[in-house]
mmCIF file of C-alpha atoms in Angstrom:
data_model
loop_
_atom_site.group_PDB
_atom_site.id
_atom_site.type_symbol
_atom_site.label_atom_id
_atom_site.label_comp_id
_atom_site.label_asym_id
_atom_site.label_seq_id
_atom_site.Cartn_x
_atom_site.Cartn_y
_atom_site.Cartn_z
ATOM 1 C CA UNK P 1 94.380 67.700 73.995
ATOM 2 C CA UNK P 2 95.714 69.587 76.983
ATOM 3 C CA UNK P 3 92.193 70.174 78.316
ATOM 4 C CA UNK P 4 91.441 66.438 78.092
ATOM 5 C CA UNK P 5 94.600 65.628 80.080
ATOM 6 C CA UNK P 6 93.671 68.117 82.804
ATOM 7 C CA UNK P 7 90.124 66.736 82.920
ATOM 8 C CA UNK P 8 91.416 63.163 83.297
ATOM 9 C CA UNK P 9 93.803 64.272 86.045
ATOM 10 C CA UNK P 10 90.970 65.910 88.006
ATOM 11 C CA UNK P 11 88.801 62.813 87.520
ATOM 12 C CA UNK P 12 91.634 60.615 88.792
ATOM 13 C CA UNK P 13 92.138 62.776 91.911
ATOM 14 C CA UNK P 14 88.398 62.724 92.632
ATOM 15 C CA UNK P 15 88.300 58.942 92.292
ATOM 16 C CA UNK P 16 91.234 58.498 94.677
ATOM 17 C CA UNK P 17 89.710 60.857 97.254
ATOM 18 C CA UNK P 18 86.334 59.103 96.973
ATOM 19 C CA UNK P 19 87.959 55.694 97.504
ATOM 20 C CA UNK P 20 89.949 56.901 100.509
ATOM 21 C CA UNK P 21 86.867 58.567 102.010
ATOM 22 C CA UNK P 22 84.851 55.332 101.664
ATOM 23 C CA UNK P 23 87.678 53.313 103.231
ATOM 24 C CA UNK P 24 87.888 55.707 106.183
ATOM 25 C CA UNK P 25 84.102 55.563 106.598
ATOM 26 C CA UNK P 26 84.244 51.745 106.507
ATOM 27 C CA UNK P 27 87.102 51.698 109.024
ATOM 28 C CA UNK P 28 85.139 53.899 111.410
ATOM 29 C CA UNK P 29 82.036 51.697 111.123
ATOM 30 C CA UNK P 30 84.081 48.504 111.656
ATOM 31 C CA UNK P 31 85.358 50.043 114.885
ATOM 32 C CA UNK P 32 82.194 51.394 116.493
ATOM 33 C CA UNK P 33 79.588 48.800 115.394
ATOM 34 C CA UNK P 34 81.245 45.811 117.128
ATOM 35 C CA UNK P 35 81.751 47.900 120.266
ATOM 36 C CA UNK P 36 78.099 48.915 120.335
ATOM 37 C CA UNK P 37 76.957 45.349 119.659
ATOM 38 C CA UNK P 38 79.129 43.846 122.403
ATOM 39 C CA UNK P 39 77.687 45.907 125.235
ATOM 40 C CA UNK P 40 74.273 45.876 126.811
ATOM 41 C CA UNK P 41 72.864 49.423 126.702
ATOM 42 C CA UNK P 42 70.637 49.257 129.756
ATOM 43 C CA UNK P 43 68.327 52.228 130.356
ATOM 44 C CA UNK P 44 66.767 50.812 133.511
ATOM 45 C CA UNK P 45 65.457 53.501 135.929
ATOM 46 C CA UNK P 46 67.119 51.746 138.870
ATOM 47 C CA UNK P 47 70.212 53.886 138.352
ATOM 48 C CA UNK P 48 69.806 57.037 140.345
ATOM 49 C CA UNK P 49 72.469 59.194 138.734
ATOM 50 C CA UNK P 50 74.326 59.637 135.478
ATOM 51 C CA UNK P 51 77.582 58.103 136.694
ATOM 52 C CA UNK P 52 75.863 54.913 137.882
ATOM 53 C CA UNK P 53 74.073 54.637 134.539
ATOM 54 C CA UNK P 54 77.282 55.213 132.588
ATOM 55 C CA UNK P 55 79.144 52.553 134.552
ATOM 56 C CA UNK P 56 76.240 50.118 134.110
ATOM 57 C CA UNK P 57 76.720 50.183 130.346
ATOM 58 C CA UNK P 58 79.521 47.691 130.741
ATOM 59 C CA UNK P 59 82.350 49.568 129.020
ATOM 60 C CA UNK P 60 84.848 47.380 130.838
ATOM 61 C CA UNK P 61 87.559 47.394 128.209
ATOM 62 C CA UNK P 62 89.430 50.629 128.683
ATOM 63 C CA UNK P 63 90.843 50.641 125.145
ATOM 64 C CA UNK P 64 87.329 50.569 123.714
ATOM 65 C CA UNK P 65 86.826 54.158 124.900
ATOM 66 C CA UNK P 66 89.510 55.778 122.686
ATOM 67 C CA UNK P 67 88.759 53.323 119.852
ATOM 68 C CA UNK P 68 85.092 54.286 119.896
ATOM 69 C CA UNK P 69 85.908 58.014 119.942
ATOM 70 C CA UNK P 70 88.390 57.633 117.068
ATOM 71 C CA UNK P 71 85.859 55.587 115.090
ATOM 72 C CA UNK P 72 83.262 58.355 115.381
ATOM 73 C CA UNK P 73 85.810 61.002 114.332
ATOM 74 C CA UNK P 74 86.903 58.906 111.329
ATOM 75 C CA UNK P 75 83.308 58.660 110.116
ATOM 76 C CA UNK P 76 83.052 62.457 110.311
ATOM 77 C CA UNK P 77 86.441 62.945 108.616
ATOM 78 C CA UNK P 78 85.316 60.964 105.556
ATOM 79 C CA UNK P 79 83.640 64.112 104.188
ATOM 80 C CA UNK P 80 86.732 66.406 104.417
ATOM 81 C CA UNK P 81 88.797 63.628 102.836
ATOM 82 C CA UNK P 82 86.359 63.430 99.926
ATOM 83 C CA UNK P 83 86.546 67.221 99.519
ATOM 84 C CA UNK P 84 90.361 67.172 99.583
ATOM 85 C CA UNK P 85 90.732 69.465 102.623
ATOM 86 C CA UNK P 86 94.292 69.463 103.959
ATOM 87 C CA UNK P 87 93.466 69.716 107.668
ATOM 88 C CA UNK P 88 91.068 66.753 107.293
ATOM 89 C CA UNK P 89 93.977 64.780 105.872
ATOM 90 C CA UNK P 90 96.198 65.774 108.814
ATOM 91 C CA UNK P 91 93.645 64.733 111.448
ATOM 92 C CA UNK P 92 92.848 61.491 109.587
ATOM 93 C CA UNK P 93 96.518 60.502 109.446
ATOM 94 C CA UNK P 94 96.916 61.154 113.155
ATOM 95 C CA UNK P 95 93.743 59.256 114.106
ATOM 96 C CA UNK P 96 94.739 56.265 111.973
ATOM 97 C CA UNK P 97 98.245 56.282 113.469
ATOM 98 C CA UNK P 98 96.832 56.156 117.013
ATOM 99 C CA UNK P 99 94.418 53.434 115.916
ATOM 100 C CA UNK P 100 97.244 51.349 114.472
ATOM 101 C CA UNK P 101 99.171 51.614 117.753
ATOM 102 C CA UNK P 102 96.127 50.546 119.786
ATOM 103 C CA UNK P 103 94.993 47.678 117.549
ATOM 104 C CA UNK P 104 98.377 46.206 116.589
ATOM 105 C CA UNK P 105 100.340 46.761 119.786
ATOM 106 C CA UNK P 106 97.837 46.832 122.674
ATOM 107 C CA UNK P 107 94.539 45.247 121.634
ATOM 108 C CA UNK P 108 95.808 42.557 119.271
ATOM 109 C CA UNK P 109 92.403 40.914 118.971
ATOM 110 C CA UNK P 110 91.584 43.810 116.626
ATOM 111 C CA UNK P 111 94.440 43.016 114.249
ATOM 112 C CA UNK P 112 92.187 43.057 111.163
ATOM 113 C CA UNK P 113 90.927 46.629 111.720
ATOM 114 C CA UNK P 114 94.448 47.603 112.727
ATOM 115 C CA UNK P 115 95.838 46.270 109.443
ATOM 116 C CA UNK P 116 93.090 48.066 107.486
ATOM 117 C CA UNK P 117 93.911 51.303 109.321
ATOM 118 C CA UNK P 118 97.598 50.868 108.509
ATOM 119 C CA UNK P 119 96.888 50.350 104.799
ATOM 120 C CA UNK P 120 94.619 53.419 104.687
ATOM 121 C CA UNK P 121 97.280 55.473 106.496
ATOM 122 C CA UNK P 122 99.908 54.444 103.933
ATOM 123 C CA UNK P 123 97.508 55.309 101.084
ATOM 124 C CA UNK P 124 96.785 58.740 102.612
ATOM 125 C CA UNK P 125 100.471 59.536 103.003
ATOM 126 C CA UNK P 126 101.242 58.338 99.460
ATOM 127 C CA UNK P 127 98.535 60.615 98.015
ATOM 128 C CA UNK P 128 99.188 63.694 100.175
ATOM 129 C CA UNK P 129 99.456 65.984 97.148
ATOM 130 C CA UNK P 130 95.770 65.665 96.260
ATOM 131 C CA UNK P 131 94.720 67.168 99.602
ATOM 132 C CA UNK P 132 95.611 70.750 98.778
ATOM 133 C CA UNK P 133 92.362 72.564 99.514
ATOM 134 C CA UNK P 134 92.318 75.012 102.386
ATOM 135 C CA UNK P 135 88.718 75.853 103.151
ATOM 136 C CA UNK P 136 88.118 77.965 106.257
ATOM 137 C CA UNK P 137 84.648 76.502 106.743
ATOM 138 C CA UNK P 138 85.800 72.918 106.114
ATOM 139 C CA UNK P 139 88.885 73.254 108.297
ATOM 140 C CA UNK P 140 86.818 74.895 111.024
ATOM 141 C CA UNK P 141 84.312 72.039 110.891
ATOM 142 C CA UNK P 142 87.055 69.417 111.219
ATOM 143 C CA UNK P 143 88.755 71.262 114.076
ATOM 144 C CA UNK P 144 85.451 71.805 115.910
ATOM 145 C CA UNK P 145 84.272 68.191 115.562
ATOM 146 C CA UNK P 146 87.661 66.818 116.626
ATOM 147 C CA UNK P 147 87.681 69.103 119.655
ATOM 148 C CA UNK P 148 84.158 68.077 120.670
ATOM 149 C CA UNK P 149 84.995 64.369 120.208
ATOM 150 C CA UNK P 150 88.114 64.720 122.349
ATOM 151 C CA UNK P 151 86.202 66.602 125.030
ATOM 152 C CA UNK P 152 83.435 63.980 125.058
ATOM 153 C CA UNK P 153 85.960 61.155 125.293
ATOM 154 C CA UNK P 154 87.807 62.879 128.141
ATOM 155 C CA UNK P 155 84.712 63.801 130.156
ATOM 156 C CA UNK P 156 82.827 60.492 129.848
ATOM 157 C CA UNK P 157 86.005 58.473 130.339
ATOM 158 C CA UNK P 158 86.771 60.425 133.517
ATOM 159 C CA UNK P 159 83.247 59.782 134.807
ATOM 160 C CA UNK P 160 83.401 56.087 134.019
ATOM 161 C CA UNK P 161 86.774 55.687 135.804
ATOM 162 C CA UNK P 162 85.759 58.155 138.508
ATOM 163 C CA UNK P 163 86.417 55.871 141.497
ATOM 164 C CA UNK P 164 89.943 55.203 140.207
ATOM 165 C CA UNK P 165 90.963 58.801 140.904
ATOM 166 C CA UNK P 166 91.759 60.475 144.205
ATOM 167 C CA UNK P 167 89.514 62.246 145.057
ATOM 168 C CA UNK P 168 86.810 60.396 143.137
ATOM 169 C CA UNK P 169 85.274 62.068 140.087
ATOM 170 C CA UNK P 170 81.527 61.865 140.637
ATOM 171 C CA UNK P 171 79.985 64.649 138.557
ATOM 172 C CA UNK P 172 80.259 66.174 135.106
ATOM 173 C CA UNK P 173 81.723 69.470 136.335
ATOM 174 C CA UNK P 174 84.657 67.676 138.012
ATOM 175 C CA UNK P 175 85.156 65.493 134.923
ATOM 176 C CA UNK P 176 85.119 68.550 132.664
ATOM 177 C CA UNK P 177 87.640 70.303 134.925
ATOM 178 C CA UNK P 178 89.956 67.272 134.967
ATOM 179 C CA UNK P 179 89.672 66.878 131.174
ATOM 180 C CA UNK P 180 90.668 70.508 130.517
ATOM 181 C CA UNK P 181 93.563 70.327 132.986
ATOM 182 C CA UNK P 182 94.897 67.241 131.198
ATOM 183 C CA UNK P 183 94.286 68.491 127.632
ATOM 184 C CA UNK P 184 96.110 71.754 128.353
ATOM 185 C CA UNK P 185 98.896 69.778 130.133
ATOM 186 C CA UNK P 186 98.632 72.090 133.150
ATOM 187 C CA UNK P 187 98.498 69.264 135.705
ATOM 188 C CA UNK P 188 97.580 70.920 139.017
ATOM 189 C CA UNK P 189 97.752 67.575 140.818
ATOM 190 C CA UNK P 190 94.549 68.050 142.835
ATOM 191 C CA UNK P 191 92.979 65.007 141.085
ATOM 192 C CA UNK P 192 95.359 62.029 140.792
ATOM 193 C CA UNK P 193 94.871 58.670 138.986
ATOM 194 C CA UNK P 194 95.466 55.798 141.429
ATOM 195 C CA UNK P 195 95.085 52.765 139.133
ATOM 196 C CA UNK P 196 96.902 51.539 136.036
ATOM 197 C CA UNK P 197 93.775 51.994 133.908
ATOM 198 C CA UNK P 198 93.237 55.562 135.118
ATOM 199 C CA UNK P 199 96.885 56.437 134.467
ATOM 200 C CA UNK P 200 96.741 55.045 130.933
ATOM 201 C CA UNK P 201 93.538 56.972 130.349
ATOM 202 C CA UNK P 202 95.140 60.173 131.653
ATOM 203 C CA UNK P 203 98.151 59.673 129.383
ATOM 204 C CA UNK P 204 95.837 59.252 126.400
ATOM 205 C CA UNK P 205 94.105 62.559 127.219
ATOM 206 C CA UNK P 206 97.457 64.334 127.497
ATOM 207 C CA UNK P 207 98.710 62.931 124.160
ATOM 208 C CA UNK P 208 95.475 63.766 122.352
ATOM 209 C CA UNK P 209 95.418 67.173 124.024
ATOM 210 C CA UNK P 210 98.925 68.022 122.820
ATOM 211 C CA UNK P 211 97.894 67.197 119.257
ATOM 212 C CA UNK P 212 94.178 67.673 118.614
ATOM 213 C CA UNK P 213 93.366 70.240 121.311
ATOM 214 C CA UNK P 214 96.416 72.394 120.627
ATOM 215 C CA UNK P 215 95.992 72.224 116.843
ATOM 216 C CA UNK P 216 92.297 73.120 117.033
ATOM 217 C CA UNK P 217 92.803 76.036 119.422
ATOM 218 C CA UNK P 218 95.698 77.404 117.346
ATOM 219 C CA UNK P 219 93.515 77.149 114.240
ATOM 220 C CA UNK P 220 90.624 79.047 115.850
ATOM 221 C CA UNK P 221 93.000 81.741 117.119
ATOM 222 C CA UNK P 222 94.466 81.997 113.620
ATOM 223 C CA UNK P 223 91.016 82.432 112.100
ATOM 224 C CA UNK P 224 90.190 85.101 114.682
ATOM 225 C CA UNK P 225 93.455 86.961 113.981
ATOM 226 C CA UNK P 226 92.884 86.722 110.231
ATOM 227 C CA UNK P 227 89.339 88.020 110.608
ATOM 228 C CA UNK P 228 90.653 90.950 112.628
ATOM 229 C CA UNK P 229 93.219 91.694 109.922
ATOM 230 C CA UNK P 230 90.514 91.553 107.257
ATOM 231 C CA UNK P 231 88.421 94.068 109.211
ATOM 232 C CA UNK P 232 91.429 96.400 109.488
ATOM 233 C CA UNK P 233 92.132 96.046 105.758
ATOM 234 C CA UNK P 234 88.533 96.827 104.859
ATOM 235 C CA UNK P 235 88.708 99.995 106.945
ATOM 236 C CA UNK P 236 91.947 100.944 105.221
ATOM 237 C CA UNK P 237 90.416 100.433 101.781
ATOM 238 C CA UNK P 238 87.609 102.833 102.703
ATOM 239 C CA UNK P 239 90.088 105.553 103.752
ATOM 240 C CA UNK P 240 89.859 108.818 101.801
ATOM 241 C CA UNK P 241 91.820 112.082 101.728
ATOM 242 C CA UNK P 242 94.755 110.297 103.303
ATOM 243 C CA UNK P 243 98.478 110.542 102.661
ATOM 244 C CA UNK P 244 100.368 107.644 101.081
ATOM 245 C CA UNK P 245 104.047 107.035 101.864
ATOM 246 C CA UNK P 246 105.995 104.666 99.622
ATOM 247 C CA UNK P 247 109.249 103.354 101.075
ATOM 248 C CA UNK P 248 110.844 102.764 104.452
ATOM 249 C CA UNK P 249 113.861 105.067 104.432
ATOM 250 C CA UNK P 250 114.651 107.319 107.435
ATOM 251 C CA UNK P 251 113.042 110.197 105.523
ATOM 252 C CA UNK P 252 109.894 108.120 104.963
ATOM 253 C CA UNK P 253 109.738 107.178 108.660
ATOM 254 C CA UNK P 254 110.180 110.787 109.810
ATOM 255 C CA UNK P 255 107.550 111.931 107.314
ATOM 256 C CA UNK P 256 105.154 109.342 108.758
ATOM 257 C CA UNK P 257 105.713 110.597 112.306
ATOM 258 C CA UNK P 258 105.310 114.206 111.156
ATOM 259 C CA UNK P 259 101.978 113.512 109.490
ATOM 260 C CA UNK P 260 100.692 111.516 112.476
ATOM 261 C CA UNK P 261 101.588 114.359 114.843
ATOM 262 C CA UNK P 262 99.208 116.501 112.799
ATOM 263 C CA UNK P 263 96.464 113.858 113.228
ATOM 264 C CA UNK P 264 96.415 113.100 109.501
ATOM 265 C CA UNK P 265 95.430 109.729 108.035
ATOM 266 C CA UNK P 266 98.440 107.906 106.606
ATOM 267 C CA UNK P 267 98.943 104.626 104.770
ATOM 268 C CA UNK P 268 102.367 103.139 104.153
ATOM 269 C CA UNK P 269 103.455 100.882 101.295
ATOM 270 C CA UNK P 270 106.795 99.134 101.586
ATOM 271 C CA UNK P 271 108.511 95.799 101.127
ATOM 272 C CA UNK P 272 107.912 93.003 103.638
ATOM 273 C CA UNK P 273 111.471 93.069 104.983
ATOM 274 C CA UNK P 274 111.178 96.788 105.805
ATOM 275 C CA UNK P 275 107.880 96.576 107.691
ATOM 276 C CA UNK P 276 109.592 96.541 111.091
ATOM 277 C CA UNK P 277 111.002 100.028 110.435
ATOM 278 C CA UNK P 278 107.552 101.402 111.247
ATOM 279 C CA UNK P 279 105.686 101.197 114.570
ATOM 280 C CA UNK P 280 103.481 98.129 115.105
ATOM 281 C CA UNK P 281 100.394 100.350 115.063
ATOM 282 C CA UNK P 282 101.227 101.869 111.664
ATOM 283 C CA UNK P 283 98.841 100.915 108.802
ATOM 284 C CA UNK P 284 101.489 99.255 106.631
ATOM 285 C CA UNK P 285 100.712 97.345 103.438
ATOM 286 C CA UNK P 286 103.605 95.102 102.402
ATOM 287 C CA UNK P 287 104.468 93.948 98.905
ATOM 288 C CA UNK P 288 107.264 92.165 97.080
ATOM 289 C CA UNK P 289 107.338 94.842 94.377
ATOM 290 C CA UNK P 290 106.021 98.394 94.159
ATOM 291 C CA UNK P 291 103.706 98.473 91.141
ATOM 292 C CA UNK P 292 100.220 99.454 90.024
ATOM 293 C CA UNK P 293 98.581 96.558 91.881
ATOM 294 C CA UNK P 294 100.260 97.342 95.198
ATOM 295 C CA UNK P 295 99.457 101.062 94.884
ATOM 296 C CA UNK P 296 95.787 100.181 94.418
ATOM 297 C CA UNK P 297 95.966 98.376 97.762
ATOM 298 C CA UNK P 298 96.615 101.680 99.545
ATOM 299 C CA UNK P 299 93.595 103.249 97.834
ATOM 300 C CA UNK P 300 95.744 105.739 95.940
ATOM 301 C CA UNK P 301 92.828 107.006 93.840
ATOM 302 C CA UNK P 302 91.247 108.590 96.949
ATOM 303 C CA UNK P 303 94.499 109.834 98.519
ATOM 304 C CA UNK P 304 95.328 113.494 99.044
ATOM 305 C CA UNK P 305 99.076 113.294 98.460
ATOM 306 C CA UNK P 306 101.730 110.742 97.568
ATOM 307 C CA UNK P 307 105.207 110.662 99.118
ATOM 308 C CA UNK P 308 107.644 108.426 97.210
ATOM 309 C CA UNK P 309 110.556 108.292 99.629
ATOM 310 C CA UNK P 310 112.308 105.000 98.967
ATOM 311 C CA UNK P 311 116.091 104.647 99.045
ATOM 312 C CA UNK P 312 116.293 103.433 95.419
ATOM 313 C CA UNK P 313 115.792 105.878 92.557
ATOM 314 C CA UNK P 314 114.937 103.005 90.212
ATOM 315 C CA UNK P 315 112.137 101.740 92.464
ATOM 316 C CA UNK P 316 110.941 105.306 93.067
ATOM 317 C CA UNK P 317 110.710 105.814 89.306
ATOM 318 C CA UNK P 318 108.591 102.679 88.889
ATOM 319 C CA UNK P 319 106.339 103.801 91.732
ATOM 320 C CA UNK P 320 105.852 107.254 90.202
ATOM 321 C CA UNK P 321 105.082 105.836 86.741
ATOM 322 C CA UNK P 322 102.538 103.424 88.257
ATOM 323 C CA UNK P 323 100.960 106.265 90.259
ATOM 324 C CA UNK P 324 100.670 108.430 87.130
ATOM 325 C CA UNK P 325 98.919 105.559 85.372
ATOM 326 C CA UNK P 326 96.401 105.232 88.209
ATOM 327 C CA UNK P 327 95.585 108.849 89.021
ATOM 328 C CA UNK P 328 97.432 110.896 86.393
ATOM 329 C CA UNK P 329 98.031 114.436 87.634
ATOM 330 C CA UNK P 330 95.090 114.324 90.054
ATOM 331 C CA UNK P 331 97.256 113.858 93.124
ATOM 332 C CA UNK P 332 100.000 115.948 94.693
ATOM 333 C CA UNK P 333 103.268 114.047 94.613
ATOM 334 C CA UNK P 334 106.575 114.358 96.439
ATOM 335 C CA UNK P 335 109.593 112.381 95.310
ATOM 336 C CA UNK P 336 113.077 112.084 96.762
ATOM 337 C CA UNK P 337 116.291 111.938 94.727
ATOM 338 C CA UNK P 338 118.931 109.704 96.292
ATOM 339 C CA UNK P 339 121.614 110.210 93.647
ATOM 340 C CA UNK P 340 122.031 113.726 92.199
ATOM 341 C CA UNK P 341 123.188 112.196 88.914
ATOM 342 C CA UNK P 342 119.582 111.093 88.400
ATOM 343 C CA UNK P 343 118.067 114.464 89.171
ATOM 344 C CA UNK P 344 117.540 115.672 85.594
ATOM 345 C CA UNK P 345 116.063 112.343 84.513
ATOM 346 C CA UNK P 346 113.680 112.220 87.490
ATOM 347 C CA UNK P 347 112.456 115.712 86.649
ATOM 348 C CA UNK P 348 110.873 114.177 83.545
ATOM 349 C CA UNK P 349 108.395 112.356 85.823
ATOM 350 C CA UNK P 350 106.871 115.747 86.694
ATOM 351 C CA UNK P 351 106.500 115.226 90.423
ATOM 352 C CA UNK P 352 105.038 118.280 92.144
ATOM 353 C CA UNK P 353 108.062 118.362 94.425
ATOM 354 C CA UNK P 354 111.446 116.767 93.744
ATOM 355 C CA UNK P 355 113.744 116.793 96.770
ATOM 356 C CA UNK P 356 117.480 116.182 96.675
ATOM 357 C CA UNK P 357 118.647 115.636 100.248
ATOM 358 C CA UNK P 358 122.317 116.029 99.346
ATOM 359 C CA UNK P 359 121.692 119.414 97.664
ATOM 360 C CA UNK P 360 119.553 120.569 100.570
ATOM 361 C CA UNK P 361 122.155 119.474 103.102
ATOM 362 C CA UNK P 362 125.023 121.174 101.283
ATOM 363 C CA UNK P 363 123.104 124.478 100.943
ATOM 364 C CA UNK P 364 122.256 124.533 104.643
ATOM 365 C CA UNK P 365 125.835 123.579 105.603
ATOM 366 C CA UNK P 366 127.360 126.372 103.485
ATOM 367 C CA UNK P 367 125.029 128.994 104.949
ATOM 368 C CA UNK P 368 125.927 127.879 108.483
ATOM 369 C CA UNK P 369 129.671 127.973 107.758
ATOM 370 C CA UNK P 370 129.526 131.518 106.391
ATOM 371 C CA UNK P 371 127.186 132.711 109.124
ATOM 372 C CA UNK P 372 124.304 133.381 106.822
ATOM 373 C CA UNK P 373 120.870 133.441 108.385
ATOM 374 C CA UNK P 374 118.679 130.355 108.014
ATOM 375 C CA UNK P 375 114.969 130.600 108.529
ATOM 376 C CA UNK P 376 111.895 128.782 107.336
ATOM 377 C CA UNK P 377 111.537 131.035 104.294
ATOM 378 C CA UNK P 378 115.073 130.294 103.121
ATOM 379 C CA UNK P 379 114.600 126.555 103.635
ATOM 380 C CA UNK P 380 111.340 126.786 101.719
ATOM 381 C CA UNK P 381 113.056 128.589 98.850
ATOM 382 C CA UNK P 382 115.714 125.885 98.702
ATOM 383 C CA UNK P 383 113.300 122.962 98.743
ATOM 384 C CA UNK P 384 110.126 124.034 97.004
ATOM 385 C CA UNK P 385 109.832 124.672 93.336
ATOM 386 C CA UNK P 386 106.189 125.567 94.021
ATOM 387 C CA UNK P 387 103.854 125.427 96.946
ATOM 388 C CA UNK P 388 102.070 122.073 96.797
ATOM 389 C CA UNK P 389 100.877 120.847 100.135
ATOM 390 C CA UNK P 390 97.922 122.314 101.969
ATOM 391 C CA UNK P 391 97.708 120.210 105.034
#
């Protein structure tokens, strides 16, 4: 019964996404087909350069340029909408919103397509929950296509309105330069729009640049950063004969620095809120809870020694029990005791070395007060129950 309900729910979501995708595809076609049909695409060889040919196409209505670009993008976005990709939903909502503003407020002769766009926008917003997929390939495709469409709109629009700028834009390189300056909102001021149409066009590039260009670039940078993190994680998972430190107490941090000074490989496991205790370059794996799963992330099975140096004896106990379950007695282990009342109980975990900082501190303090000599051998006798580490 439950399986049938889930199956019907999935079928319902697929039907809604399919309907919305078809409506967006139809909306895009209703935008671009009339524009293409209303202009005479003349390929006569009498035009000596690209700008002359572009201007001879007859794209007199300035608002047809962004409408055409949005129509093409909507046709492309129909596929991500069908697949339920969240970023496709975001871009579709924005494109439809801009289209509604153009068709209902500026170009009122397109009121029918504007009304259709408004209804589709409302339907998309009402069904936002069904667009929950986050596909890197799908999101990358949407971001890339939207960026290319925006760039094409900006470059060709700048060429078409080239004589309405000062100085005139007469070649693709100048148009590309002006488009990037506007999309990034830098605004050097070396190319200035001198007509109402050119100013409106420039404003449209700036608005689209703030949204589409910025979103796409941030996405690509995020993917690059994530890929870099994945590479670092893969290298960490291949690490062998390393030392694992669990916790972020002052003792754990000093142990980390001591091991690094000896050029030893170290991996740290701690809670997310304690990550900043370590240097930015430290190989830190964060977790919400120290358990068997998180210890596997630091490749404990191939580690040389384990230092459990957290500031909670309860959490240290859980970490030691999880480590014993993973590697048994096949790893050298050091464990700190924060409360001496727990010392006898923690001895039952059979760590190779159990350190009580309060006992160590009191022994050293007493020897100093009574003038007794303190050397490395005495410290070793106080701390070590047996010799465990061969670094």
